[in-house]
GROMACS .gro file of C-alpha atoms in nm:
model
  242
    1MET     CA    1  -2.634  -2.310   8.034
    2HIS     CA    2  -2.260  -2.289   8.099
    3ILE     CA    3  -2.047  -2.166   7.811
    4SER     CA    4  -1.684  -2.285   7.826
    5ARG     CA    5  -1.414  -2.021   7.835
    6THR     CA    6  -1.234  -2.200   7.554
    7LEU     CA    7  -1.542  -2.148   7.337
    8LEU     CA    8  -1.563  -1.784   7.443
    9ARG     CA    9  -1.200  -1.727   7.350
   10ARG     CA   10  -1.250  -1.894   7.014
   11THR     CA   11  -1.556  -1.676   6.961
   12ALA     CA   12  -1.356  -1.365   7.048
   13ALA     CA   13  -1.079  -1.467   6.809
   14ALA     CA   14  -1.329  -1.528   6.530
   15ALA     CA   15  -1.494  -1.194   6.602
   16LEU     CA   16  -1.156  -1.022   6.573
   17VAL     CA   17  -1.107  -1.169   6.226
   18VAL     CA   18  -1.454  -1.051   6.122
   19ALA     CA   19  -1.395  -0.705   6.270
   20SER     CA   20  -1.063  -0.675   6.090
   21ALA     CA   21  -1.229  -0.762   5.760
   22LEU     CA   22  -1.512  -0.516   5.821
   23ALA     CA   23  -1.266  -0.245   5.917
   24ALA     CA   24  -1.070  -0.307   5.599
   25VAL     CA   25  -1.385  -0.277   5.391
   26ALA     CA   26  -1.474   0.046   5.570
   27GLY     CA   27  -1.122   0.177   5.522
   28THR     CA   28  -1.071   0.184   5.899
   29PRO     CA   29  -0.736   0.042   6.017
   30LEU     CA   30  -0.708  -0.133   6.352
   31PRO     CA   31  -0.428  -0.030   6.592
   32SER     CA   32  -0.092  -0.204   6.563
   33SER     CA   33   0.215  -0.135   6.785
   34ALA     CA   34   0.367   0.158   6.973
   35GLU     CA   35   0.702   0.255   7.121
   36THR     CA   36   0.629   0.449   7.440
   37ALA     CA   37   0.723   0.354   7.795
   38PRO     CA   38   0.412   0.205   7.959
   39LEU     CA   39   0.268   0.335   8.285
   40LYS     CA   40   0.105   0.110   8.542
   41PRO     CA   41  -0.255   0.192   8.638
   42PRO     CA   42  -0.260   0.398   8.961
   43ALA     CA   43  -0.371   0.159   9.237
   44ASP     CA   44  -0.562   0.427   9.428
   45LEU     CA   45  -0.770   0.511   9.121
   46VAL     CA   46  -0.828   0.147   9.032
   47LYS     CA   47  -0.988   0.101   9.375
   48LEU     CA   48  -1.241   0.374   9.292
   49VAL     CA   49  -1.382   0.194   8.987
   50PRO     CA   50  -1.723   0.047   9.085
   51SER     CA   51  -1.837  -0.308   9.022
   52PRO     CA   52  -2.122  -0.352   8.771
   53PHE     CA   53  -2.271  -0.614   9.001
   54VAL     CA   54  -2.343  -0.370   9.285
   55PRO     CA   55  -2.688  -0.206   9.280
   56LYS     CA   56  -2.680   0.169   9.221
   57ALA     CA   57  -2.304   0.167   9.176
   58VAL     CA   58  -2.155   0.516   9.199
   59GLN     CA   59  -1.895   0.627   8.947
   60ALA     CA   60  -1.559   0.755   9.066
   61PRO     CA   61  -1.521   1.135   9.065
   62ASN     CA   62  -1.395   1.279   8.737
   63SER     CA   63  -1.479   0.970   8.532
   64TYR     CA   64  -1.507   1.013   8.154
   65VAL     CA   65  -1.620   0.767   7.886
   66GLY     CA   66  -1.663   0.764   7.509
   67LYS     CA   67  -1.607   0.593   7.174
   68VAL     CA   68  -1.295   0.589   6.963
   69VAL     CA   69  -1.380   0.740   6.623
   70GLY     CA   70  -1.331   0.510   6.324
   71ASN     CA   71  -1.262   0.204   6.537
   72PRO     CA   72  -1.518  -0.013   6.720
   73SER     CA   73  -1.367   0.041   7.065
   74GLY     CA   74  -1.428   0.240   7.381
   75LEU     CA   75  -1.207   0.447   7.610
   76ALA     CA   76  -1.254   0.558   7.969
   77ALA     CA   77  -1.048   0.777   8.202
   78ILE     CA   78  -1.045   0.880   8.566
   79VAL     CA   79  -0.850   1.196   8.644
   80SER     CA   80  -0.724   1.278   8.992
   81GLY     CA   81  -0.469   1.553   9.035
   82GLY     CA   82  -0.166   1.467   8.826
   83LYS     CA   83  -0.266   1.102   8.778
   84VAL     CA   84  -0.491   0.934   8.523
   85LEU     CA   85  -0.634   0.584   8.496
   86PHE     CA   86  -0.719   0.474   8.140
   87TYR     CA   87  -0.915   0.172   8.017
   88TRP     CA   88  -0.930   0.088   7.646
   89CYS     CA   89  -1.128  -0.207   7.515
   90ASP     CA   90  -1.206  -0.333   7.165
   91GLY     CA   91  -1.465  -0.582   7.291
   92LEU     CA   92  -1.287  -0.858   7.102
   93ALA     CA   93  -0.943  -0.949   7.231
   94VAL     CA   94  -0.807  -0.657   7.435
   95GLY     CA   95  -0.909  -0.503   7.767
   96ASP     CA   96  -0.624  -0.269   7.862
   97TRP     CA   97  -0.586  -0.091   8.199
   98PHE     CA   98  -0.298   0.157   8.214
   99GLY     CA   99  -0.179   0.478   8.375
  100GLY     CA  100  -0.118   0.833   8.262
  101THR     CA  101  -0.030   1.183   8.373
  102ASN     CA  102  -0.215   1.513   8.389
  103THR     CA  103  -0.007   1.827   8.351
  104ASN     CA  104  -0.226   2.137   8.361
  105GLY     CA  105  -0.493   1.966   8.154
  106THR     CA  106  -0.258   1.785   7.917
  107LEU     CA  107  -0.311   1.411   7.952
  108GLU     CA  108  -0.067   1.144   7.837
  109GLY     CA  109  -0.076   0.770   7.888
  110ALA     CA  110   0.080   0.451   7.754
  111SER     CA  111   0.024   0.079   7.808
  112ALA     CA  112   0.235  -0.234   7.791
  113LYS     CA  113   0.014  -0.347   7.501
  114GLY     CA  114   0.121  -0.053   7.289
  115ILE     CA  115  -0.165   0.195   7.336
  116VAL     CA  116  -0.065   0.561   7.352
  117VAL     CA  117  -0.309   0.835   7.452
  118LYS     CA  118  -0.253   1.209   7.417
  119ALA     CA  119  -0.534   1.446   7.504
  120LYS     CA  120  -0.655   1.773   7.653
  121LEU     CA  121  -0.897   1.814   7.941
  122ALA     CA  122  -1.098   2.131   7.881
  123SER     CA  123  -1.456   2.254   7.896
  124GLY     CA  124  -1.570   1.944   8.083
  125LYS     CA  125  -1.449   1.686   7.831
  126ILE     CA  126  -1.136   1.500   7.724
  127ALA     CA  127  -1.046   1.510   7.354
  128GLY     CA  128  -0.739   1.370   7.185
  129THR     CA  129  -0.583   1.078   7.002
  130LEU     CA  130  -0.530   0.708   7.069
  131SER     CA  131  -0.244   0.544   6.882
  132ARG     CA  132  -0.087   0.204   6.841
  133GLY     CA  133   0.203   0.205   6.602
  134ALA     CA  134   0.135   0.399   6.284
  135LYS     CA  135  -0.242   0.397   6.333
  136THR     CA  136  -0.400   0.691   6.513
  137PHE     CA  137  -0.765   0.754   6.601
  138THR     CA  138  -0.945   1.044   6.763
  139PHE     CA  139  -1.183   1.038   7.057
  140SER     CA  140  -1.392   1.262   7.278
  141LEU     CA  141  -1.485   1.157   7.631
  142THR     CA  142  -1.763   1.312   7.837
  143PRO     CA  143  -1.835   1.285   8.211
  144ALA     CA  144  -1.998   0.961   8.322
  145THR     CA  145  -2.366   1.012   8.402
  146LYS     CA  146  -2.654   0.787   8.507
  147GLY     CA  147  -2.649   0.477   8.288
  148THR     CA  148  -2.293   0.534   8.166
  149GLY     CA  149  -1.951   0.481   8.315
  150LEU     CA  150  -1.651   0.259   8.377
  151PHE     CA  151  -1.688  -0.066   8.569
  152ARG     CA  152  -1.441  -0.323   8.699
  153SER     CA  153  -1.475  -0.650   8.887
  154ILE     CA  154  -1.210  -0.889   9.018
  155ASN     CA  155  -1.323  -1.252   9.023
  156PRO     CA  156  -1.652  -1.169   8.845
  157PRO     CA  157  -1.944  -1.416   8.875
  158GLY     CA  158  -1.862  -1.726   8.672
  159GLY     CA  159  -1.503  -1.613   8.615
  160GLU     CA  160  -1.176  -1.784   8.700
  161PRO     CA  161  -0.994  -1.683   9.022
  162GLY     CA  162  -0.791  -1.373   8.946
  163ALA     CA  163  -0.994  -1.275   8.639
  164VAL     CA  164  -1.055  -0.901   8.591
  165LEU     CA  165  -1.367  -0.778   8.413
  166GLY     CA  166  -1.380  -0.432   8.256
  167TRP     CA  167  -1.686  -0.263   8.103
  168ILE     CA  168  -1.750   0.076   7.948
  169THR     CA  169  -2.121   0.155   7.929
  170LEU     CA  170  -2.239   0.435   7.703
  171LYS     CA  171  -2.586   0.571   7.629
  172ASP     CA  172  -2.604   0.374   7.305
  173ALA     CA  173  -2.354   0.093   7.347
  174LEU     CA  174  -2.147  -0.125   7.576
  175VAL     CA  175  -1.798  -0.266   7.525
  176GLY     CA  176  -1.604  -0.492   7.759
  177ALA     CA  177  -1.397  -0.802   7.821
  178THR     CA  178  -1.264  -1.021   8.102
  179ASN     CA  179  -0.887  -1.060   8.130
  180GLU     CA  180  -0.807  -1.414   8.243
  181PRO     CA  181  -0.509  -1.498   8.468
  182ASP     CA  182  -0.345  -1.694   8.184
  183GLY     CA  183  -0.345  -1.386   7.959
  184GLY     CA  184  -0.650  -1.488   7.758
  185VAL     CA  185  -0.972  -1.292   7.714
  186SER     CA  186  -1.326  -1.420   7.767
  187ASP     CA  187  -1.680  -1.280   7.786
  188ALA     CA  188  -1.588  -1.022   7.524
  189VAL     CA  189  -1.869  -0.779   7.439
  190PRO     CA  190  -1.810  -0.600   7.105
  191MET     CA  191  -1.922  -0.241   7.056
  192SER     CA  192  -2.275  -0.249   6.911
  193LEU     CA  193  -2.219  -0.016   6.619
  194SER     CA  194  -2.451  -0.097   6.330
  195LYS     CA  195  -2.219   0.064   6.073
  196PHE     CA  196  -1.967  -0.215   6.139
  197GLY     CA  197  -2.237  -0.476   6.080
  198GLY     CA  198  -2.407  -0.724   6.308
  199GLY     CA  199  -2.554  -0.460   6.538
  200CYS     CA  200  -2.843  -0.674   6.664
  201PHE     CA  201  -2.617  -0.975   6.721
  202ARG     CA  202  -2.375  -0.766   6.926
  203VAL     CA  203  -2.653  -0.619   7.137
  204ARG     CA  204  -2.783  -0.971   7.202
  205ARG     CA  205  -2.433  -1.089   7.295
  206ALA     CA  206  -2.395  -0.802   7.541
  207ILE     CA  207  -2.732  -0.875   7.701
  208GLN     CA  208  -2.644  -1.245   7.733
  209VAL     CA  209  -2.315  -1.170   7.911
  210LEU     CA  210  -2.481  -0.918   8.140
  211ALA     CA  211  -2.765  -1.152   8.226
  212LYS     CA  212  -2.535  -1.451   8.284
  213ALA     CA  213  -2.327  -1.248   8.526
  214GLY     CA  214  -2.633  -1.119   8.708
  215ALA     CA  215  -2.555  -0.754   8.643
  216THR     CA  216  -2.778  -0.500   8.810
  217ASN     CA  217  -2.649  -0.177   8.657
  218GLN     CA  218  -2.818   0.035   8.395
  219GLY     CA  219  -2.619  -0.136   8.120
  220VAL     CA  220  -2.881  -0.409   8.065
  221LEU     CA  221  -3.156  -0.154   8.006
  222ASP     CA  222  -2.922   0.053   7.788
  223MET     CA  223  -2.857  -0.246   7.565
  224LYS     CA  224  -3.229  -0.320   7.529
  225ILE     CA  225  -3.289   0.041   7.430
  226GLU     CA  226  -2.997   0.020   7.188
  227GLY     CA  227  -3.161  -0.284   7.030
  228GLU     CA  228  -3.484  -0.092   6.981
  229ASN     CA  229  -3.294   0.199   6.826
  230LEU     CA  230  -3.133  -0.040   6.578
  231GLY     CA  231  -3.474  -0.178   6.485
  232CYS     CA  232  -3.396  -0.520   6.633
  233LYS     CA  233  -3.684  -0.758   6.689
  234THR     CA  234  -3.745  -0.937   7.017
  235SER     CA  235  -3.631  -1.258   6.851
  236ASP     CA  236  -3.306  -1.085   6.749
  237LEU     CA  237  -3.222  -0.997   7.109
  238GLY     CA  238  -3.352  -1.307   7.281
  239VAL     CA  239  -3.529  -1.089   7.540
  240ALA     CA  240  -3.829  -0.860   7.550
  241THR     CA  241  -3.735  -0.499   7.480
  242THR     CA  242  -4.020  -0.344   7.677
   0.00000   0.00000   0.00000
């Protein structure tokens, strides 16, 4: 069954309102604005990001992924020499690709949407802060391994011409969104964190988007496993979890 992009956008907007309310209850502020010159995503690194619709997709060298602490969003980075590609997504209304620099293990990045990243690359992981305005969150990214990673697709299946899909798959969650040519966001997949409520619904939503797009990567299996870990029933997920 085809789901209109207008409906998807309205769903994403409604989800943002719910997430904001949940965050307020949990005492977790959502990012606001920032005042740092943005950096464009390095084109050569963007080309290295695999599509989630290619079987056995291989992650780009030096790819790192992880969750943002205290905020239901994910962050990914690819480091190559003095350049860094960042992708931040809240799975609701923002999928943000931007560039950064690496100076002897000190990473800095900024986006046109007001995201600022400052971190250190050491001992095989990237740890630091993500800020937008007065709100700052911490994160820790680890190397992408089998079943985890950063994915990107231009003109994804079922998408509008020029649409850009971005996904971050983790061992226990998936977060992603499709940036439409008109500036809107569709096919948003919220982070499936049970502490923010609605864990089973979010897992089901992620599985539906993956299945509709015909994804072949490990993300589908990861989401089914995540559903089992949350104690979701088969009826909750809409698919068998075996």
